[in-house]
């Protein structure tokens, strides 16, 4: 096991389960139509937010995610009851029920929000890093996006500007092999995305995105590079989602056995096997899942009991 301690590994496992259980409950609530609108889940990709956020100082660093961002919000420290309430349109949500699944944010925990525009978090993170140069915070901005976003012009511009100005930005690609519904290999001549870092003159590294400790170490090294004024850094984390691009996606574009094979190497399976091999008992491992499931069920019930957001307040906080 690569973790520095079993205590850290057990905490990581709880973090993975917290995101997994949250997303499974979101699925149920969406199918029951208690959550409205399009929802994108990160089931199978949990190791990336858990590992990355553990390497950040979220009292000053900033995270910018995509619409597949529930796991990132949880890993940053947002409360599951407030997140459920946001998705359910309740006034106790992180954003008062205004943002829903795709636009929620929680800046008190370093989570500066999701974005439904593919790749839009890149330029925003560059702005946050540029501001840090003048506000003395020492902030590192981490922006995460999918492999398809690597072909967006705005992402290219963000990487170019961050490199030209030596800005403290970690560009983290969650490469789950699909640009929404199309294989990344069919979208580019060279699917080895991390090699693009050389074109911008910045360091780049590839990591197993299903290995939470490997992600933590890669992001920690990138953050050190940024804090010493040698940023930005590009990280490509390979993973696979175990669900569709969105809830309701029939996934007819995926080979029949692809998801089943992915279930043998997904983050919870990998870390559980490593802990078991290190001598952790099945009782303790099962106990973690049981505790987290109870926590998430309580959070969902709390959110469901909260009052709906007041429609007459929808325009509040829209303009500064």
GROMACS .gro file of C-alpha atoms in nm:
model
  320
    1UNK     CA    1   0.000   0.000   0.000
    2UNK     CA    2   0.143   0.338  -0.103
    3UNK     CA    3  -0.024   0.543   0.171
    4UNK     CA    4   0.198   0.696   0.438
    5UNK     CA    5  -0.026   0.552   0.712
    6UNK     CA    6  -0.324   0.322   0.749
    7UNK     CA    7  -0.506   0.609   0.924
    8UNK     CA    8  -0.475   0.820   0.610
    9UNK     CA    9  -0.584   0.530   0.392
   10UNK     CA   10  -0.891   0.465   0.606
   11UNK     CA   11  -0.984   0.833   0.591
   12UNK     CA   12  -0.944   0.818   0.214
   13UNK     CA   13  -1.174   0.516   0.196
   14UNK     CA   14  -1.438   0.703   0.396
   15UNK     CA   15  -1.401   0.996   0.155
   16UNK     CA   16  -1.452   0.769  -0.145
   17UNK     CA   17  -1.759   0.610   0.010
   18UNK     CA   18  -1.901   0.952   0.104
   19UNK     CA   19  -1.897   1.061  -0.260
   20UNK     CA   20  -2.019   0.722  -0.389
   21UNK     CA   21  -2.314   0.710  -0.146
   22UNK     CA   22  -2.399   1.073  -0.214
   23UNK     CA   23  -2.412   1.011  -0.589
   24UNK     CA   24  -2.616   0.692  -0.548
   25UNK     CA   25  -2.869   0.885  -0.337
   26UNK     CA   26  -2.877   1.164  -0.595
   27UNK     CA   27  -2.961   0.901  -0.857
   28UNK     CA   28  -3.254   0.779  -0.652
   29UNK     CA   29  -3.383   1.130  -0.588
   30UNK     CA   30  -3.353   1.222  -0.956
   31UNK     CA   31  -3.539   0.905  -1.066
   32UNK     CA   32  -3.810   0.992  -0.813
   33UNK     CA   33  -3.818   1.341  -0.975
   34UNK     CA   34  -3.749   1.510  -0.644
   35UNK     CA   35  -3.438   1.656  -0.812
   36UNK     CA   36  -3.509   1.835  -1.140
   37UNK     CA   37  -3.292   1.892  -1.444
   38UNK     CA   38  -2.983   1.730  -1.591
   39UNK     CA   39  -2.747   1.561  -1.344
   40UNK     CA   40  -2.393   1.436  -1.411
   41UNK     CA   41  -2.243   1.189  -1.165
   42UNK     CA   42  -1.881   1.109  -1.082
   43UNK     CA   43  -1.926   0.747  -0.974
   44UNK     CA   44  -1.597   0.571  -1.046
   45UNK     CA   45  -1.393   0.893  -1.047
   46UNK     CA   46  -1.397   0.962  -0.671
   47UNK     CA   47  -1.023   0.913  -0.611
   48UNK     CA   48  -0.935   1.227  -0.805
   49UNK     CA   49  -1.120   1.482  -0.589
   50UNK     CA   50  -1.038   1.299  -0.265
   51UNK     CA   51  -0.666   1.284  -0.346
   52UNK     CA   52  -0.639   1.631  -0.496
   53UNK     CA   53  -0.821   1.817  -0.219
   54UNK     CA   54  -0.607   1.643   0.044
   55UNK     CA   55  -0.303   1.809  -0.116
   56UNK     CA   56  -0.451   2.161  -0.112
   57UNK     CA   57  -0.471   2.424   0.160
   58UNK     CA   58  -0.838   2.505   0.124
   59UNK     CA   59  -0.813   2.800   0.365
   60UNK     CA   60  -0.655   2.986   0.074
   61UNK     CA   61  -0.648   2.764  -0.238
   62UNK     CA   62  -0.937   2.765  -0.486
   63UNK     CA   63  -1.103   2.480  -0.677
   64UNK     CA   64  -1.297   2.524  -1.000
   65UNK     CA   65  -1.488   2.217  -1.121
   66UNK     CA   66  -1.717   2.111  -1.403
   67UNK     CA   67  -2.084   2.020  -1.391
   68UNK     CA   68  -1.964   1.676  -1.270
   69UNK     CA   69  -1.864   1.846  -0.948
   70UNK     CA   70  -2.062   1.703  -0.652
   71UNK     CA   71  -1.762   1.493  -0.549
   72UNK     CA   72  -1.531   1.793  -0.564
   73UNK     CA   73  -1.762   1.994  -0.340
   74UNK     CA   74  -1.774   1.710  -0.086
   75UNK     CA   75  -1.396   1.659  -0.098
   76UNK     CA   76  -1.349   2.031  -0.035
   77UNK     CA   77  -1.555   1.994   0.281
   78UNK     CA   78  -1.903   2.109   0.181
   79UNK     CA   79  -2.171   1.949   0.398
   80UNK     CA   80  -2.377   1.675   0.232
   81UNK     CA   81  -2.706   1.804   0.378
   82UNK     CA   82  -2.648   2.148   0.225
   83UNK     CA   83  -2.549   1.992  -0.108
   84UNK     CA   84  -2.858   1.771  -0.117
   85UNK     CA   85  -3.068   2.075  -0.031
   86UNK     CA   86  -2.912   2.267  -0.318
   87UNK     CA   87  -2.993   1.991  -0.566
   88UNK     CA   88  -3.346   1.972  -0.425
   89UNK     CA   89  -3.405   2.347  -0.456
   90UNK     CA   90  -3.433   2.402  -0.083
   91UNK     CA   91  -3.358   2.732   0.090
   92UNK     CA   92  -3.097   2.555   0.309
   93UNK     CA   93  -2.888   2.466   0.004
   94UNK     CA   94  -2.532   2.589  -0.037
   95UNK     CA   95  -2.664   2.857  -0.270
   96UNK     CA   96  -3.015   2.889  -0.138
   97UNK     CA   97  -3.152   2.644  -0.394
   98UNK     CA   98  -3.063   2.869  -0.688
   99UNK     CA   99  -2.775   2.671  -0.842
  100UNK     CA  100  -2.899   2.313  -0.856
  101UNK     CA  101  -2.673   2.030  -0.965
  102UNK     CA  102  -2.464   2.207  -1.226
  103UNK     CA  103  -2.380   2.546  -1.077
  104UNK     CA  104  -2.338   2.498  -0.705
  105UNK     CA  105  -2.049   2.652  -0.513
  106UNK     CA  106  -1.923   2.676  -0.156
  107UNK     CA  107  -1.643   2.934  -0.133
  108UNK     CA  108  -1.624   2.898   0.247
  109UNK     CA  109  -1.464   2.559   0.174
  110UNK     CA  110  -1.250   2.668  -0.120
  111UNK     CA  111  -1.498   2.541  -0.377
  112UNK     CA  112  -1.556   2.824  -0.620
  113UNK     CA  113  -1.807   2.641  -0.826
  114UNK     CA  114  -1.910   2.420  -1.108
  115UNK     CA  115  -1.964   2.539  -1.462
  116UNK     CA  116  -2.184   2.399  -1.739
  117UNK     CA  117  -1.967   2.547  -2.015
  118UNK     CA  118  -1.705   2.286  -2.107
  119UNK     CA  119  -1.360   2.414  -2.012
  120UNK     CA  120  -1.484   2.744  -1.869
  121UNK     CA  121  -1.318   2.683  -1.533
  122UNK     CA  122  -0.973   2.723  -1.689
  123UNK     CA  123  -0.986   3.097  -1.760
  124UNK     CA  124  -1.157   3.162  -1.425
  125UNK     CA  125  -0.880   2.977  -1.241
  126UNK     CA  126  -0.621   3.183  -1.428
  127UNK     CA  127  -0.795   3.495  -1.303
  128UNK     CA  128  -0.788   3.367  -0.947
  129UNK     CA  129  -0.418   3.290  -0.976
  130UNK     CA  130  -0.345   3.631  -1.126
  131UNK     CA  131  -0.530   3.797  -0.837
  132UNK     CA  132  -0.322   3.593  -0.591
  133UNK     CA  133  -0.009   3.758  -0.729
  134UNK     CA  134  -0.136   4.091  -0.598
  135UNK     CA  135  -0.335   3.999  -0.287
  136UNK     CA  136  -0.044   3.821  -0.117
  137UNK     CA  137  -0.248   3.512  -0.038
  138UNK     CA  138  -0.012   3.258  -0.195
  139UNK     CA  139  -0.320   3.096  -0.341
  140UNK     CA  140  -0.298   2.805  -0.586
  141UNK     CA  141  -0.594   2.769  -0.822
  142UNK     CA  142  -0.685   2.417  -0.928
  143UNK     CA  143  -0.916   2.372  -1.223
  144UNK     CA  144  -1.046   2.029  -1.318
  145UNK     CA  145  -1.207   1.937  -1.649
  146UNK     CA  146  -1.261   1.637  -1.872
  147UNK     CA  147  -1.052   1.513  -2.164
  148UNK     CA  148  -1.291   1.668  -2.416
  149UNK     CA  149  -1.224   2.013  -2.272
  150UNK     CA  150  -0.860   1.985  -2.379
  151UNK     CA  151  -0.983   2.073  -2.727
  152UNK     CA  152  -1.160   2.391  -2.619
  153UNK     CA  153  -1.007   2.720  -2.728
  154UNK     CA  154  -1.065   2.877  -2.388
  155UNK     CA  155  -0.858   2.604  -2.221
  156UNK     CA  156  -0.573   2.665  -2.465
  157UNK     CA  157  -0.586   3.037  -2.393
  158UNK     CA  158  -0.590   2.972  -2.018
  159UNK     CA  159  -0.288   2.741  -2.036
  160UNK     CA  160  -0.100   2.985  -2.256
  161UNK     CA  161  -0.164   3.283  -2.031
  162UNK     CA  162  -0.086   3.088  -1.714
  163UNK     CA  163   0.244   2.975  -1.867
  164UNK     CA  164   0.335   3.317  -2.005
  165UNK     CA  165   0.280   3.478  -1.664
  166UNK     CA  166   0.409   3.188  -1.446
  167UNK     CA  167   0.077   3.169  -1.266
  168UNK     CA  168  -0.001   2.923  -0.989
  169UNK     CA  169  -0.257   2.708  -1.166
  170UNK     CA  170  -0.292   2.331  -1.156
  171UNK     CA  171  -0.474   2.213  -1.469
  172UNK     CA  172  -0.614   1.870  -1.381
  173UNK     CA  173  -0.764   1.657  -1.659
  174UNK     CA  174  -1.005   1.384  -1.552
  175UNK     CA  175  -0.949   1.158  -1.853
  176UNK     CA  176  -1.238   0.909  -1.839
  177UNK     CA  177  -1.186   0.822  -2.208
  178UNK     CA  178  -1.502   0.993  -2.329
  179UNK     CA  179  -1.565   1.345  -2.450
  180UNK     CA  180  -1.924   1.328  -2.330
  181UNK     CA  181  -2.043   1.041  -2.557
  182UNK     CA  182  -1.748   1.018  -2.798
  183UNK     CA  183  -1.419   0.834  -2.730
  184UNK     CA  184  -1.134   1.082  -2.688
  185UNK     CA  185  -0.926   0.864  -2.922
  186UNK     CA  186  -1.171   0.951  -3.201
  187UNK     CA  187  -1.141   1.324  -3.132
  188UNK     CA  188  -0.765   1.379  -3.158
  189UNK     CA  189  -0.467   1.241  -3.347
  190UNK     CA  190  -0.266   1.193  -3.027
  191UNK     CA  191  -0.472   1.090  -2.722
  192UNK     CA  192  -0.166   1.121  -2.497
  193UNK     CA  193  -0.297   1.449  -2.359
  194UNK     CA  194  -0.027   1.522  -2.105
  195UNK     CA  195   0.230   1.568  -2.381
  196UNK     CA  196   0.059   1.896  -2.466
  197UNK     CA  197   0.218   2.052  -2.157
  198UNK     CA  198   0.546   2.077  -2.349
  199UNK     CA  199   0.384   2.310  -2.603
  200UNK     CA  200   0.310   2.554  -2.321
  201UNK     CA  201   0.648   2.510  -2.154
  202UNK     CA  202   0.498   2.380  -1.830
  203UNK     CA  203   0.557   2.056  -1.639
  204UNK     CA  204   0.315   1.773  -1.704
  205UNK     CA  205   0.256   1.438  -1.541
  206UNK     CA  206   0.024   1.142  -1.586
  207UNK     CA  207  -0.126   0.959  -1.288
  208UNK     CA  208  -0.356   0.666  -1.218
  209UNK     CA  209  -0.676   0.852  -1.134
  210UNK     CA  210  -0.816   0.549  -0.951
  211UNK     CA  211  -0.529   0.555  -0.698
  212UNK     CA  212  -0.618   0.820  -0.440
  213UNK     CA  213  -0.268   0.835  -0.291
  214UNK     CA  214  -0.104   0.866  -0.632
  215UNK     CA  215  -0.334   1.158  -0.709
  216UNK     CA  216  -0.250   1.322  -0.374
  217UNK     CA  217   0.124   1.294  -0.439
  218UNK     CA  218   0.096   1.429  -0.793
  219UNK     CA  219  -0.113   1.728  -0.685
  220UNK     CA  220   0.111   1.794  -0.384
  221UNK     CA  221   0.413   1.810  -0.614
  222UNK     CA  222   0.226   2.041  -0.851
  223UNK     CA  223   0.123   2.268  -0.565
  224UNK     CA  224   0.486   2.287  -0.446
  225UNK     CA  225   0.589   2.384  -0.798
  226UNK     CA  226   0.326   2.656  -0.806
  227UNK     CA  227   0.400   2.798  -0.461
  228UNK     CA  228   0.767   2.829  -0.553
  229UNK     CA  229   0.672   3.041  -0.854
  230UNK     CA  230   0.737   2.774  -1.116
  231UNK     CA  231   0.377   2.708  -1.214
  232UNK     CA  232   0.154   2.622  -1.388
  233UNK     CA  233   0.137   2.240  -1.404
  234UNK     CA  234  -0.071   1.999  -1.612
  235UNK     CA  235  -0.184   1.666  -1.460
  236UNK     CA  236  -0.364   1.399  -1.660
  237UNK     CA  237  -0.548   1.153  -1.434
  238UNK     CA  238  -0.677   0.839  -1.605
  239UNK     CA  239  -1.004   0.699  -1.474
  240UNK     CA  240  -1.339   0.564  -1.591
  241UNK     CA  241  -1.691   0.656  -1.498
  242UNK     CA  242  -1.911   0.363  -1.397
  243UNK     CA  243  -2.228   0.541  -1.503
  244UNK     CA  244  -2.350   0.737  -1.802
  245UNK     CA  245  -2.248   1.088  -1.897
  246UNK     CA  246  -2.577   1.197  -1.739
  247UNK     CA  247  -2.857   1.021  -1.554
  248UNK     CA  248  -3.060   0.854  -1.830
  249UNK     CA  249  -2.767   0.803  -2.068
  250UNK     CA  250  -2.819   0.456  -2.221
  251UNK     CA  251  -2.444   0.433  -2.299
  252UNK     CA  252  -2.500   0.252  -2.629
  253UNK     CA  253  -2.165   0.394  -2.744
  254UNK     CA  254  -1.970   0.185  -2.490
  255UNK     CA  255  -1.855  -0.174  -2.548
  256UNK     CA  256  -2.079  -0.418  -2.364
  257UNK     CA  257  -1.820  -0.536  -2.112
  258UNK     CA  258  -1.639  -0.204  -2.058
  259UNK     CA  259  -1.818  -0.098  -1.743
  260UNK     CA  260  -1.797  -0.445  -1.590
  261UNK     CA  261  -1.421  -0.449  -1.645
  262UNK     CA  262  -1.393  -0.098  -1.501
  263UNK     CA  263  -1.563  -0.219  -1.182
  264UNK     CA  264  -1.262  -0.440  -1.110
  265UNK     CA  265  -1.023  -0.143  -1.096
  266UNK     CA  266  -1.242   0.136  -0.961
  267UNK     CA  267  -1.110   0.335  -0.662
  268UNK     CA  268  -1.306   0.173  -0.379
  269UNK     CA  269  -1.222  -0.178  -0.498
  270UNK     CA  270  -0.853  -0.088  -0.532
  271UNK     CA  271  -0.817   0.079  -0.192
  272UNK     CA  272  -1.027  -0.182  -0.010
  273UNK     CA  273  -0.807  -0.459  -0.150
  274UNK     CA  274  -0.491  -0.272  -0.045
  275UNK     CA  275  -0.620  -0.221   0.310
  276UNK     CA  276  -0.726  -0.584   0.337
  277UNK     CA  277  -0.380  -0.691   0.221
  278UNK     CA  278  -0.229  -0.460   0.484
  279UNK     CA  279  -0.420  -0.642   0.756
  280UNK     CA  280  -0.732  -0.429   0.805
  281UNK     CA  281  -1.025  -0.651   0.896
  282UNK     CA  282  -1.339  -0.688   0.690
  283UNK     CA  283  -1.535  -0.577   0.996
  284UNK     CA  284  -1.356  -0.242   1.001
  285UNK     CA  285  -1.386  -0.200   0.626
  286UNK     CA  286  -1.756  -0.278   0.627
  287UNK     CA  287  -1.804  -0.048   0.923
  288UNK     CA  288  -1.672   0.248   0.725
  289UNK     CA  289  -1.926   0.194   0.448
  290UNK     CA  290  -2.207   0.145   0.699
  291UNK     CA  291  -2.124   0.467   0.887
  292UNK     CA  292  -2.097   0.671   0.571
  293UNK     CA  293  -2.424   0.535   0.429
  294UNK     CA  294  -2.601   0.632   0.752
  295UNK     CA  295  -2.445   0.980   0.740
  296UNK     CA  296  -2.560   1.034   0.383
  297UNK     CA  297  -2.911   0.903   0.445
  298UNK     CA  298  -2.946   1.140   0.740
  299UNK     CA  299  -2.820   1.429   0.529
  300UNK     CA  300  -3.070   1.351   0.252
  301UNK     CA  301  -3.357   1.330   0.501
  302UNK     CA  302  -3.256   1.663   0.653
  303UNK     CA  303  -3.252   1.826   0.310
  304UNK     CA  304  -3.587   1.679   0.210
  305UNK     CA  305  -3.744   1.818   0.528
  306UNK     CA  306  -3.621   2.172   0.457
  307UNK     CA  307  -3.856   2.431   0.303
  308UNK     CA  308  -3.840   2.497  -0.072
  309UNK     CA  309  -3.656   2.807  -0.184
  310UNK     CA  310  -3.875   3.115  -0.223
  311UNK     CA  311  -3.921   3.184  -0.598
  312UNK     CA  312  -3.961   3.556  -0.530
  313UNK     CA  313  -3.597   3.563  -0.411
  314UNK     CA  314  -3.455   3.414  -0.730
  315UNK     CA  315  -3.298   3.743  -0.844
  316UNK     CA  316  -3.114   3.800  -0.516
  317UNK     CA  317  -2.733   3.769  -0.534
  318UNK     CA  318  -2.739   3.772  -0.915
  319UNK     CA  319  -2.568   4.109  -0.945
  320UNK     CA  320  -2.296   4.233  -0.716
   0.00000   0.00000   0.00000
